[in-house]
mmCIF file of C-alpha atoms and ligand atoms in Angstrom:
data_model
loop_
_atom_site.group_PDB
_atom_site.id
_atom_site.type_symbol
_atom_site.label_atom_id
_atom_site.label_comp_id
_atom_site.label_asym_id
_atom_site.label_seq_id
_atom_site.Cartn_x
_atom_site.Cartn_y
_atom_site.Cartn_z
ATOM 1 C CA UNK A 1378 4.209 -22.497 -8.838
ATOM 2 C CA UNK A 1379 5.928 -21.029 -11.892
ATOM 3 C CA UNK A 1380 4.935 -17.472 -12.744
ATOM 4 C CA UNK A 1381 4.132 -16.738 -16.368
ATOM 5 C CA UNK A 1382 4.732 -13.027 -15.822
ATOM 6 C CA UNK A 1383 7.377 -12.111 -13.252
ATOM 7 C CA UNK A 1384 8.273 -8.682 -14.687
ATOM 8 C CA UNK A 1385 7.488 -6.832 -11.463
ATOM 9 C CA UNK A 1386 9.701 -9.138 -9.393
ATOM 10 C CA UNK A 1387 12.590 -8.766 -11.829
ATOM 11 C CA UNK A 1388 12.145 -4.984 -11.900
ATOM 12 C CA UNK A 1389 12.134 -4.929 -8.084
ATOM 13 C CA UNK A 1390 15.384 -6.914 -7.936
ATOM 14 C CA UNK A 1391 17.040 -4.757 -10.587
ATOM 15 C CA UNK A 1392 17.203 -7.563 -13.136
ATOM 16 C CA UNK A 1393 16.725 -7.177 -16.856
ATOM 17 C CA UNK A 1394 13.152 -6.549 -18.125
ATOM 18 C CA UNK A 1395 11.616 -6.460 -21.621
ATOM 19 C CA UNK A 1396 9.191 -3.655 -20.675
ATOM 20 C CA UNK A 1397 8.174 -1.739 -17.563
ATOM 21 C CA UNK A 1398 5.672 -3.547 -15.305
ATOM 22 C CA UNK A 1399 2.516 -1.631 -14.309
ATOM 23 C CA UNK A 1400 -0.123 -1.884 -11.579
ATOM 24 C CA UNK A 1401 -2.242 0.628 -9.647
ATOM 25 C CA UNK A 1402 -2.637 1.218 -5.947
ATOM 26 C CA UNK A 1403 -6.334 0.650 -5.123
ATOM 27 C CA UNK A 1404 -6.826 -1.189 -8.432
ATOM 28 C CA UNK A 1405 -9.124 -3.638 -6.633
ATOM 29 C CA UNK A 1406 -11.962 -1.355 -5.756
ATOM 30 C CA UNK A 1407 -14.656 1.041 -6.693
ATOM 31 C CA UNK A 1408 -13.419 2.017 -10.169
ATOM 32 C CA UNK A 1409 -14.706 -1.341 -11.407
ATOM 33 C CA UNK A 1410 -18.465 -1.934 -11.776
ATOM 34 C CA UNK A 1411 -17.645 -5.614 -11.279
ATOM 35 C CA UNK A 1412 -16.226 -4.766 -7.820
ATOM 36 C CA UNK A 1413 -19.275 -2.682 -6.921
ATOM 37 C CA UNK A 1414 -21.547 -5.592 -7.874
ATOM 38 C CA UNK A 1415 -19.727 -8.004 -5.532
ATOM 39 C CA UNK A 1416 -19.677 -5.364 -2.780
ATOM 40 C CA UNK A 1417 -23.430 -4.708 -3.182
ATOM 41 C CA UNK A 1418 -24.195 -8.408 -2.777
ATOM 42 C CA UNK A 1419 -22.665 -8.314 0.737
ATOM 43 C CA UNK A 1420 -23.406 -6.338 3.909
ATOM 44 C CA UNK A 1421 -20.462 -4.017 3.309
ATOM 45 C CA UNK A 1422 -16.723 -3.503 2.949
ATOM 46 C CA UNK A 1423 -15.768 -5.519 6.024
ATOM 47 C CA UNK A 1424 -17.719 -8.590 5.002
ATOM 48 C CA UNK A 1425 -15.897 -8.489 1.657
ATOM 49 C CA UNK A 1426 -12.510 -8.190 3.381
ATOM 50 C CA UNK A 1427 -13.356 -11.039 5.764
ATOM 51 C CA UNK A 1428 -14.760 -13.487 3.190
ATOM 52 C CA UNK A 1429 -11.707 -15.079 1.508
ATOM 53 C CA UNK A 1430 -13.495 -16.379 -1.625
ATOM 54 C CA UNK A 1431 -14.996 -12.970 -2.387
ATOM 55 C CA UNK A 1432 -11.804 -11.084 -1.484
ATOM 56 C CA UNK A 1433 -9.928 -13.366 -3.913
ATOM 57 C CA UNK A 1434 -12.526 -12.676 -6.601
ATOM 58 C CA UNK A 1435 -12.124 -8.877 -6.431
ATOM 59 C CA UNK A 1436 -8.331 -9.225 -6.183
ATOM 60 C CA UNK A 1437 -8.300 -10.976 -9.568
ATOM 61 C CA UNK A 1438 -10.768 -8.622 -11.313
ATOM 62 C CA UNK A 1439 -8.167 -5.984 -12.280
ATOM 63 C CA UNK A 1440 -5.887 -8.696 -13.699
ATOM 64 C CA UNK A 1441 -8.696 -9.932 -15.972
ATOM 65 C CA UNK A 1442 -10.289 -6.586 -16.789
ATOM 66 C CA UNK A 1443 -7.421 -4.083 -16.771
ATOM 67 C CA UNK A 1444 -4.441 -6.297 -17.626
ATOM 68 C CA UNK A 1445 -2.145 -5.206 -14.784
ATOM 69 C CA UNK A 1446 1.164 -7.012 -14.190
ATOM 70 C CA UNK A 1447 0.448 -7.791 -10.522
ATOM 71 C CA UNK A 1448 -2.481 -8.409 -8.208
ATOM 72 C CA UNK A 1449 -2.655 -6.862 -4.722
ATOM 73 C CA UNK A 1450 -4.550 -8.786 -2.113
ATOM 74 C CA UNK A 1451 -7.899 -7.157 -1.361
ATOM 75 C CA UNK A 1452 -7.838 -6.148 2.299
ATOM 76 C CA UNK A 1453 -7.119 -3.018 4.321
ATOM 77 C CA UNK A 1454 -4.321 -1.720 6.515
ATOM 78 C CA UNK A 1455 -6.881 -1.360 9.326
ATOM 79 C CA UNK A 1456 -7.228 -5.105 9.887
ATOM 80 C CA UNK A 1457 -4.059 -4.849 12.023
ATOM 81 C CA UNK A 1458 -5.357 -2.383 14.649
ATOM 82 C CA UNK A 1459 -8.563 -4.398 14.742
ATOM 83 C CA UNK A 1460 -6.630 -7.599 15.436
ATOM 84 C CA UNK A 1461 -4.877 -5.720 18.270
ATOM 85 C CA UNK A 1462 -8.225 -4.981 19.901
ATOM 86 C CA UNK A 1463 -9.542 -1.788 18.290
ATOM 87 C CA UNK A 1464 -12.501 -2.611 16.121
ATOM 88 C CA UNK A 1465 -13.094 -0.323 13.118
ATOM 89 C CA UNK A 1466 -16.125 0.505 11.050
ATOM 90 C CA UNK A 1467 -16.026 1.677 7.445
ATOM 91 C CA UNK A 1468 -18.640 4.420 7.364
ATOM 92 C CA UNK A 1469 -20.180 5.072 3.941
ATOM 93 C CA UNK A 1470 -18.853 8.329 2.394
ATOM 94 C CA UNK A 1471 -16.900 9.090 5.575
ATOM 95 C CA UNK A 1472 -14.215 6.444 5.857
ATOM 96 C CA UNK A 1473 -12.806 4.546 8.830
ATOM 97 C CA UNK A 1474 -14.097 5.071 12.360
ATOM 98 C CA UNK A 1475 -12.849 3.550 15.642
ATOM 99 C CA UNK A 1476 -15.051 3.629 18.728
ATOM 100 C CA UNK A 1477 -12.037 3.207 21.044
ATOM 101 C CA UNK A 1478 -8.711 5.005 20.687
ATOM 102 C CA UNK A 1479 -5.329 4.809 22.454
ATOM 103 C CA UNK A 1480 -4.264 8.155 23.908
ATOM 104 C CA UNK A 1481 -3.080 7.085 27.380
ATOM 105 C CA UNK A 1482 -1.177 4.274 29.099
ATOM 106 C CA UNK A 1483 -4.505 3.028 30.552
ATOM 107 C CA UNK A 1484 -5.986 2.753 27.073
ATOM 108 C CA UNK A 1485 -2.829 1.066 25.770
ATOM 109 C CA UNK A 1486 -3.182 -1.513 28.540
ATOM 110 C CA UNK A 1487 -6.723 -2.248 27.350
ATOM 111 C CA UNK A 1488 -5.450 -3.554 23.998
ATOM 112 C CA UNK A 1489 -5.536 -7.333 23.659
ATOM 113 C CA UNK A 1490 -2.339 -8.920 24.966
ATOM 114 C CA UNK A 1491 -0.386 -11.892 23.626
ATOM 115 C CA UNK A 1492 -2.542 -12.051 20.532
ATOM 116 C CA UNK A 1493 -2.030 -14.630 17.834
ATOM 117 C CA UNK A 1494 -2.080 -12.160 14.942
ATOM 118 C CA UNK A 1495 -1.655 -14.879 12.341
ATOM 119 C CA UNK A 1496 -4.737 -16.666 13.633
ATOM 120 C CA UNK A 1497 -6.784 -13.471 13.937
ATOM 121 C CA UNK A 1498 -5.955 -12.477 10.368
ATOM 122 C CA UNK A 1499 -6.249 -15.960 8.889
ATOM 123 C CA UNK A 1500 -8.983 -14.658 6.577
ATOM 124 C CA UNK A 1501 -6.266 -12.657 4.763
ATOM 125 C CA UNK A 1502 -3.837 -15.572 4.422
ATOM 126 C CA UNK A 1503 -6.723 -17.762 3.285
ATOM 127 C CA UNK A 1504 -7.634 -15.164 0.626
ATOM 128 C CA UNK A 1505 -3.988 -15.144 -0.542
ATOM 129 C CA UNK A 1506 -4.014 -18.930 -0.981
ATOM 130 C CA UNK A 1507 -7.291 -18.902 -2.923
ATOM 131 C CA UNK A 1508 -6.121 -15.987 -5.090
ATOM 132 C CA UNK A 1509 -2.890 -17.740 -6.098
ATOM 133 C CA UNK A 1510 -4.751 -20.924 -6.857
ATOM 134 C CA UNK A 1511 -7.162 -19.059 -9.130
ATOM 135 C CA UNK A 1512 -4.473 -16.865 -10.707
ATOM 136 C CA UNK A 1513 -2.595 -20.044 -11.529
ATOM 137 C CA UNK A 1514 0.708 -18.180 -11.951
ATOM 138 C CA UNK A 1515 -0.556 -15.515 -14.352
ATOM 139 C CA UNK A 1516 0.917 -12.623 -12.318
ATOM 140 C CA UNK A 1517 2.584 -12.192 -8.922
ATOM 141 C CA UNK A 1518 0.507 -11.323 -5.848
ATOM 142 C CA UNK A 1519 1.449 -8.354 -3.662
ATOM 143 C CA UNK A 1520 0.871 -8.506 0.098
ATOM 144 C CA UNK A 1521 0.831 -5.357 2.211
ATOM 145 C CA UNK A 1522 0.526 -3.676 5.585
ATOM 146 C CA UNK A 1523 0.361 -0.133 6.891
ATOM 147 C CA UNK A 1524 3.571 1.335 8.296
ATOM 148 C CA UNK A 1525 3.551 1.653 12.108
ATOM 149 C CA UNK A 1526 3.291 5.467 11.998
ATOM 150 C CA UNK A 1527 0.174 5.394 9.771
ATOM 151 C CA UNK A 1528 -1.464 2.679 11.898
ATOM 152 C CA UNK A 1529 -0.582 4.730 15.016
ATOM 153 C CA UNK A 1530 -2.394 7.686 13.395
ATOM 154 C CA UNK A 1531 -5.656 5.730 13.059
ATOM 155 C CA UNK A 1532 -5.363 4.105 16.507
ATOM 156 C CA UNK A 1533 -4.868 7.441 18.262
ATOM 157 C CA UNK A 1534 -7.018 9.762 16.143
ATOM 158 C CA UNK A 1535 -9.773 7.153 15.696
ATOM 159 C CA UNK A 1536 -10.673 8.390 12.219
ATOM 160 C CA UNK A 1537 -9.232 10.101 9.164
ATOM 161 C CA UNK A 1538 -7.990 13.663 9.581
ATOM 162 C CA UNK A 1539 -6.243 16.359 7.572
ATOM 163 C CA UNK A 1540 -3.760 17.094 10.347
ATOM 164 C CA UNK A 1541 -3.827 14.082 12.724
ATOM 165 C CA UNK A 1542 -3.206 16.592 15.493
ATOM 166 C CA UNK A 1543 -4.326 14.155 18.226
ATOM 167 C CA UNK A 1544 -1.727 11.696 16.956
ATOM 168 C CA UNK A 1545 1.034 14.285 16.671
ATOM 169 C CA UNK A 1546 0.125 15.739 20.085
ATOM 170 C CA UNK A 1547 1.179 12.460 21.727
ATOM 171 C CA UNK A 1548 4.643 12.667 20.152
ATOM 172 C CA UNK A 1549 5.206 15.862 22.173
ATOM 173 C CA UNK A 1550 3.256 15.088 25.352
ATOM 174 C CA UNK A 1551 3.981 11.390 25.827
ATOM 175 C CA UNK A 1552 6.742 10.095 23.534
ATOM 176 C CA UNK A 1553 7.191 7.034 25.769
ATOM 177 C CA UNK A 1554 3.604 5.989 25.096
ATOM 178 C CA UNK A 1555 4.111 6.648 21.368
ATOM 179 C CA UNK A 1556 7.169 4.396 21.241
ATOM 180 C CA UNK A 1557 5.416 1.676 23.220
ATOM 181 C CA UNK A 1558 2.466 1.627 20.850
ATOM 182 C CA UNK A 1559 4.676 1.873 17.749
ATOM 183 C CA UNK A 1560 6.728 -1.081 18.996
ATOM 184 C CA UNK A 1561 3.628 -3.190 19.505
ATOM 185 C CA UNK A 1562 2.319 -2.341 16.040
ATOM 186 C CA UNK A 1563 5.748 -3.160 14.548
ATOM 187 C CA UNK A 1564 5.923 -6.581 16.193
ATOM 188 C CA UNK A 1565 2.528 -7.718 14.923
ATOM 189 C CA UNK A 1566 3.165 -6.231 11.478
ATOM 190 C CA UNK A 1567 6.329 -8.310 11.027
ATOM 191 C CA UNK A 1568 4.436 -11.468 11.996
ATOM 192 C CA UNK A 1569 1.552 -10.512 9.712
ATOM 193 C CA UNK A 1570 3.759 -9.840 6.666
ATOM 194 C CA UNK A 1571 5.655 -13.079 7.221
ATOM 195 C CA UNK A 1572 2.340 -14.946 7.337
ATOM 196 C CA UNK A 1573 1.295 -13.312 4.049
ATOM 197 C CA UNK A 1574 4.592 -14.382 2.460
ATOM 198 C CA UNK A 1575 4.232 -17.920 3.798
ATOM 199 C CA UNK A 1576 0.713 -18.031 2.345
ATOM 200 C CA UNK A 1577 2.047 -17.026 -1.074
ATOM 201 C CA UNK A 1578 2.592 -13.242 -1.372
ATOM 202 C CA UNK A 1579 5.401 -12.761 -3.934
ATOM 203 C CA UNK A 1580 6.351 -9.286 -2.736
ATOM 204 C CA UNK A 1581 5.148 -6.911 -0.005
ATOM 205 C CA UNK A 1582 4.506 -3.187 0.226
ATOM 206 C CA UNK A 1583 4.492 -1.083 3.384
ATOM 207 C CA UNK A 1584 2.156 1.940 3.080
ATOM 208 C CA UNK A 1585 3.067 5.013 5.126
ATOM 209 C CA UNK A 1586 0.230 7.194 3.893
ATOM 210 C CA UNK A 1587 0.685 9.849 6.604
ATOM 211 C CA UNK A 1588 4.490 10.088 6.507
ATOM 212 C CA UNK A 1589 4.242 13.590 5.046
ATOM 213 C CA UNK A 1590 2.586 15.175 8.094
ATOM 214 C CA UNK A 1591 5.715 14.736 10.229
ATOM 215 C CA UNK A 1592 8.799 16.923 10.146
ATOM 216 C CA UNK A 1593 12.029 15.250 9.077
ATOM 217 C CA UNK A 1594 13.419 14.684 12.573
ATOM 218 C CA UNK A 1595 10.169 13.321 13.917
ATOM 219 C CA UNK A 1596 9.732 11.084 10.907
ATOM 220 C CA UNK A 1597 13.178 9.613 11.590
ATOM 221 C CA UNK A 1598 12.270 8.942 15.226
ATOM 222 C CA UNK A 1599 8.645 7.818 14.964
ATOM 223 C CA UNK A 1600 8.426 6.638 11.356
ATOM 224 C CA UNK A 1601 11.630 5.389 9.734
ATOM 225 C CA UNK A 1602 12.920 3.694 12.869
ATOM 226 C CA UNK A 1603 9.952 1.309 12.837
ATOM 227 C CA UNK A 1604 9.902 0.795 9.070
ATOM 228 C CA UNK A 1605 13.531 -0.220 9.416
ATOM 229 C CA UNK A 1606 12.615 -2.814 12.053
ATOM 230 C CA UNK A 1607 10.116 -4.294 9.612
ATOM 231 C CA UNK A 1608 12.274 -4.107 6.468
ATOM 232 C CA UNK A 1609 15.295 -5.624 8.179
ATOM 233 C CA UNK A 1610 13.261 -8.665 9.201
ATOM 234 C CA UNK A 1611 11.769 -9.414 5.776
ATOM 235 C CA UNK A 1612 14.259 -11.021 3.428
ATOM 236 C CA UNK A 1613 12.104 -13.699 1.810
ATOM 237 C CA UNK A 1614 10.622 -11.520 -0.971
ATOM 238 C CA UNK A 1615 11.144 -8.027 -2.472
ATOM 239 C CA UNK A 1616 9.995 -5.173 -0.220
ATOM 240 C CA UNK A 1617 8.507 -1.847 -1.379
ATOM 241 C CA UNK A 1618 8.439 1.156 0.949
ATOM 242 C CA UNK A 1619 5.972 3.942 0.139
ATOM 243 C CA UNK A 1620 6.175 6.966 2.420
ATOM 244 C CA UNK A 1621 3.765 9.454 0.947
ATOM 245 C CA UNK A 1622 4.919 13.057 1.178
ATOM 246 C CA UNK A 1623 8.226 12.280 2.920
ATOM 247 C CA UNK A 1624 10.335 14.287 0.445
ATOM 248 C CA UNK A 1625 13.123 15.182 2.847
ATOM 249 C CA UNK A 1626 13.436 11.585 4.056
ATOM 250 C CA UNK A 1627 13.764 9.810 0.716
ATOM 251 C CA UNK A 1628 17.508 9.260 1.036
ATOM 252 C CA UNK A 1629 17.099 7.787 4.520
ATOM 253 C CA UNK A 1630 14.138 5.677 3.389
ATOM 254 C CA UNK A 1631 16.045 4.267 0.415
ATOM 255 C CA UNK A 1632 18.973 3.421 2.702
ATOM 256 C CA UNK A 1633 16.750 0.923 4.541
ATOM 257 C CA UNK A 1634 16.889 -2.718 3.431
ATOM 258 C CA UNK A 1635 14.340 -2.668 0.604
ATOM 259 C CA UNK A 1636 14.141 -3.212 -3.148
ATOM 260 C CA UNK A 1637 11.702 -0.527 -4.213
ATOM 261 C CA UNK A 1638 10.799 2.967 -3.072
ATOM 262 C CA UNK A 1639 7.389 4.406 -3.964
ATOM 263 C CA UNK A 1640 7.041 8.016 -5.128
ATOM 264 C CA UNK A 1641 3.968 10.191 -4.915
ATOM 265 C CA UNK A 1642 3.127 12.508 -7.803
ATOM 266 C CA UNK A 1643 4.703 15.587 -6.206
ATOM 267 C CA UNK A 1644 8.092 13.935 -6.192
ATOM 268 C CA UNK A 1645 10.326 14.554 -9.184
ATOM 269 C CA UNK A 1646 11.554 11.225 -10.539
ATOM 270 C CA UNK A 1647 15.047 12.410 -11.502
ATOM 271 C CA UNK A 1648 15.590 14.366 -8.303
ATOM 272 C CA UNK A 1649 14.702 11.286 -6.263
ATOM 273 C CA UNK A 1650 16.798 9.064 -8.548
ATOM 274 C CA UNK A 1651 19.807 11.284 -7.913
ATOM 275 C CA UNK A 1652 19.206 11.072 -4.173
ATOM 276 C CA UNK A 1653 18.499 7.334 -4.109
ATOM 277 C CA UNK A 1654 20.992 6.069 -6.699
ATOM 278 C CA UNK A 1655 20.744 2.986 -8.910
ATOM 279 C CA UNK A 1656 20.555 0.355 -6.190
ATOM 280 C CA UNK A 1657 16.803 0.751 -5.667
ATOM 281 C CA UNK A 1658 13.818 0.450 -7.999
ATOM 282 C CA UNK A 1659 11.500 3.458 -8.112
ATOM 283 C CA UNK A 1660 7.709 2.987 -8.246
ATOM 284 C CA UNK A 1661 5.193 5.560 -9.442
ATOM 285 C CA UNK A 1662 4.201 8.228 -10.000
ATOM 286 C CA UNK A 1663 1.596 9.669 -12.390
ATOM 287 C CA UNK A 1664 -0.854 12.065 -10.712
ATOM 288 C CA UNK A 1665 -4.063 10.032 -10.105
ATOM 289 C CA UNK A 1666 -5.957 13.086 -11.434
ATOM 290 C CA UNK A 1667 -4.202 12.763 -14.808
ATOM 291 C CA UNK A 1668 -6.634 9.896 -15.487
ATOM 292 C CA UNK A 1669 -9.491 12.427 -15.686
ATOM 293 C CA UNK A 1670 -7.888 13.880 -18.837
ATOM 294 C CA UNK A 1671 -8.742 12.748 -22.393
ATOM 295 C CA UNK A 1672 -7.391 9.430 -23.671
ATOM 296 C CA UNK A 1673 -4.801 11.166 -25.849
ATOM 297 C CA UNK A 1674 -3.693 13.318 -22.919
ATOM 298 C CA UNK A 1675 -3.384 10.253 -20.628
ATOM 299 C CA UNK A 1676 -1.234 8.633 -23.305
ATOM 300 C CA UNK A 1677 0.917 11.743 -23.705
ATOM 301 C CA UNK A 1678 1.505 12.251 -19.982
ATOM 302 C CA UNK A 1679 2.239 8.580 -19.425
ATOM 303 C CA UNK A 1680 4.780 8.608 -22.273
ATOM 304 C CA UNK A 1681 6.350 11.783 -20.842
ATOM 305 C CA UNK A 1682 6.777 10.037 -17.515
ATOM 306 C CA UNK A 1683 8.314 6.966 -19.173
ATOM 307 C CA UNK A 1684 10.650 9.174 -21.219
ATOM 308 C CA UNK A 1685 11.934 10.676 -17.974
ATOM 309 C CA UNK A 1686 13.120 7.259 -16.738
ATOM 310 C CA UNK A 1687 16.848 6.790 -17.162
ATOM 311 C CA UNK A 1688 17.155 3.095 -16.307
ATOM 312 C CA UNK A 1689 15.277 -0.185 -16.149
ATOM 313 C CA UNK A 1690 14.769 0.079 -12.386
ATOM 314 C CA UNK A 1691 11.161 1.234 -12.508
ATOM 315 C CA UNK A 1692 7.722 -0.126 -11.673
ATOM 316 C CA UNK A 1693 4.973 2.045 -13.117
ATOM 317 C CA UNK A 1694 2.088 3.115 -10.883
ATOM 318 C CA UNK A 1695 0.170 6.238 -9.952
ATOM 319 C CA UNK A 1696 1.487 8.536 -7.230
ATOM 320 C CA UNK A 1697 -1.318 7.348 -4.910
ATOM 321 C CA UNK A 1698 -4.439 5.176 -5.118
ATOM 322 C CA UNK A 1699 -6.671 5.486 -8.189
ATOM 323 C CA UNK A 1700 -9.712 7.689 -7.479
ATOM 324 C CA UNK A 1701 -13.029 5.783 -7.403
ATOM 325 C CA UNK A 1702 -14.780 7.850 -10.099
ATOM 326 C CA UNK A 1703 -12.065 7.453 -12.734
ATOM 327 C CA UNK A 1704 -13.276 5.823 -15.965
ATOM 328 C CA UNK A 1705 -11.766 2.292 -16.179
ATOM 329 C CA UNK A 1706 -11.227 2.919 -19.914
ATOM 330 C CA UNK A 1707 -8.740 5.669 -18.978
ATOM 331 C CA UNK A 1708 -6.977 3.223 -16.678
ATOM 332 C CA UNK A 1709 -6.739 0.821 -19.611
ATOM 333 C CA UNK A 1710 -5.200 3.562 -21.766
ATOM 334 C CA UNK A 1711 -2.619 4.200 -19.041
ATOM 335 C CA UNK A 1712 -1.776 0.489 -18.821
ATOM 336 C CA UNK A 1713 -1.671 -0.052 -22.585
ATOM 337 C CA UNK A 1714 0.618 2.951 -23.018
ATOM 338 C CA UNK A 1715 3.076 1.479 -20.534
ATOM 339 C CA UNK A 1716 2.877 -1.970 -22.108
ATOM 340 C CA UNK A 1717 3.610 -0.727 -25.617
ATOM 341 C CA UNK A 1718 6.490 1.520 -24.556
ATOM 342 C CA UNK A 1719 9.935 0.408 -25.660
ATOM 343 C CA UNK A 1720 12.598 0.639 -22.980
ATOM 344 C CA UNK A 1721 15.702 2.432 -24.255
ATOM 345 C CA UNK A 1722 18.149 1.185 -21.606
HETATM 346 O O1 CP3 B 874 -6.447 -2.483 -4.582
HETATM 347 C C1 CP3 B 874 -5.779 -2.315 -3.569
HETATM 348 O O2 CP3 B 874 -4.915 -1.424 -3.453
HETATM 349 C C2 CP3 B 874 -5.922 -3.321 -2.421
HETATM 350 C C3 CP3 B 874 -6.805 -2.962 -1.413
HETATM 351 C C4 CP3 B 874 -6.539 -1.810 -0.454
HETATM 352 C C5 CP3 B 874 -7.611 -1.147 0.186
HETATM 353 N N1 CP3 B 874 -7.078 -0.308 1.120
HETATM 354 C C6 CP3 B 874 -9.021 -1.383 -0.075
HETATM 355 C C7 CP3 B 874 -10.012 -0.354 0.288
HETATM 356 C C8 CP3 B 874 -5.340 -1.284 0.063
HETATM 357 C C9 CP3 B 874 -3.899 -1.587 -0.328
HETATM 358 C C10 CP3 B 874 -5.709 -0.336 1.065
HETATM 359 C C11 CP3 B 874 -4.721 0.394 1.881
HETATM 360 C C12 CP3 B 874 -5.169 1.494 2.740
HETATM 361 N N2 CP3 B 874 -6.317 1.582 3.484
HETATM 362 C C13 CP3 B 874 -4.390 2.641 3.028
HETATM 363 C C14 CP3 B 874 -2.993 2.906 2.508
HETATM 364 C C15 CP3 B 874 -2.974 3.356 1.103
HETATM 365 C C16 CP3 B 874 -3.481 4.761 0.881
HETATM 366 O O3 CP3 B 874 -4.516 4.861 0.202
HETATM 367 O O4 CP3 B 874 -2.846 5.707 1.362
HETATM 368 C C17 CP3 B 874 -5.133 3.449 3.909
HETATM 369 C C18 CP3 B 874 -4.711 4.801 4.455
HETATM 370 C C19 CP3 B 874 -6.348 2.762 4.187
HETATM 371 C C20 CP3 B 874 -7.428 3.178 5.115
HETATM 372 C C21 CP3 B 874 -8.708 3.348 4.415
HETATM 373 N N3 CP3 B 874 -9.460 2.318 3.874
HETATM 374 C C22 CP3 B 874 -9.417 4.558 4.197
HETATM 375 C C23 CP3 B 874 -8.935 5.926 4.631
HETATM 376 C C24 CP3 B 874 -10.588 4.219 3.519
HETATM 377 C C25 CP3 B 874 -11.737 5.132 3.182
HETATM 378 C C26 CP3 B 874 -11.434 6.017 2.044
HETATM 379 C C27 CP3 B 874 -11.976 5.439 0.782
HETATM 380 O O5 CP3 B 874 -11.206 5.287 -0.171
HETATM 381 O O6 CP3 B 874 -13.187 5.184 0.760
HETATM 382 C C28 CP3 B 874 -10.577 2.828 3.279
HETATM 383 C C29 CP3 B 874 -11.614 2.037 2.576
HETATM 384 C C30 CP3 B 874 -11.182 1.159 1.456
HETATM 385 N N4 CP3 B 874 -10.090 0.354 1.465
HETATM 386 C C31 CP3 B 874 -11.885 0.966 0.225
HETATM 387 C C32 CP3 B 874 -11.149 0.017 -0.498
HETATM 388 C C33 CP3 B 874 -11.495 -0.554 -1.853
HETATM 389 C C34 CP3 B 874 -13.187 1.625 -0.146
HETATM 390 C C35 CP3 B 874 -14.296 0.955 0.590
HETATM 391 C C36 CP3 B 874 -15.508 0.620 -0.240
HETATM 392 O O7 CP3 B 874 -15.475 -0.314 -1.061
HETATM 393 O O8 CP3 B 874 -16.499 1.296 -0.011
#
């Protein structure tokens, strides 16, 4: 199908663009009353994720309501550990919770073996097909998965954490187990991303939300090594790598086979540009909290960010997911500011 708006794909490949493309991490979600209405009509988050027609509906909402230049398939990174045999629950106001965790070889052996990940996650590929049919080429659709390190964090800790000390403990006490689990996550993630692409995802993003809790050496060994295995096996569509908080590893991350590198809001755009060079597109990175400011302040800060860009190789986003209590009107101001900005390069 021909895309009417392929700005984000051209920006990712470093081709010429008329204006910077813009989308928001977590754009399909609680900021929109329309999302909350769909969610309230179902038993909860998981039912929404697992019902392709409804997942497609909330995926398209931000395209219609906010005017973003890309849709991201409504799902969660945690569908992968679940497909491997660790069921999760999304606890209201608390976040993810796993009854079983993997902290020993015995527990690793209890994970499901020889799984058909593509079959187990067919509700996601089905949602991708429905979404593209309904989008009818208006904007590209982004597929995604968690990076192995971040998925490892949830599988070993069993819930969110500020420090993920149970996860990091294993790196010191049983690195062999860590590598075994990371390898298994990596293998299914490659198959899963390829299935998303086959179903119609026009680009894919790998989220390493907990990259920043590892030191540089450990991130190279337990993080980057596995992202590389994924990135080097995906050549069908542009790949975005987002390693939140991994300041010291940005050069190594950008050296992996990818098109775009995501920046969080603590990262200075020009510093990272100097480290990364012109062969990669940079994505980000307004502070999600900036959207609590007044409309004129949102406009000013967005323009300041755009003024700091020194090339066309940018995709505009926040530095992390949009916070659920942000006023959608502020999000619209952010998006409109980007859309009316004239590129000087
Ligand atoms: O719009 C989009 O970005 C697509 C959908 C999407 C969700 N989760 C939906 C969601 C994406 C890309 C994710 C990725 C995700 N999930 C990450 C990586 C990105 C990041 O934010 O760092 C992580 C770490 C998760 C795990 C996860 N899922 C947590 C920790 C939570 C609870 C915290 C929270 O925000 O409530 C979730 C739940 C979740 N995933 C919600 C949504 C819309 C909120 C659930 C609800 O509707 O009640």
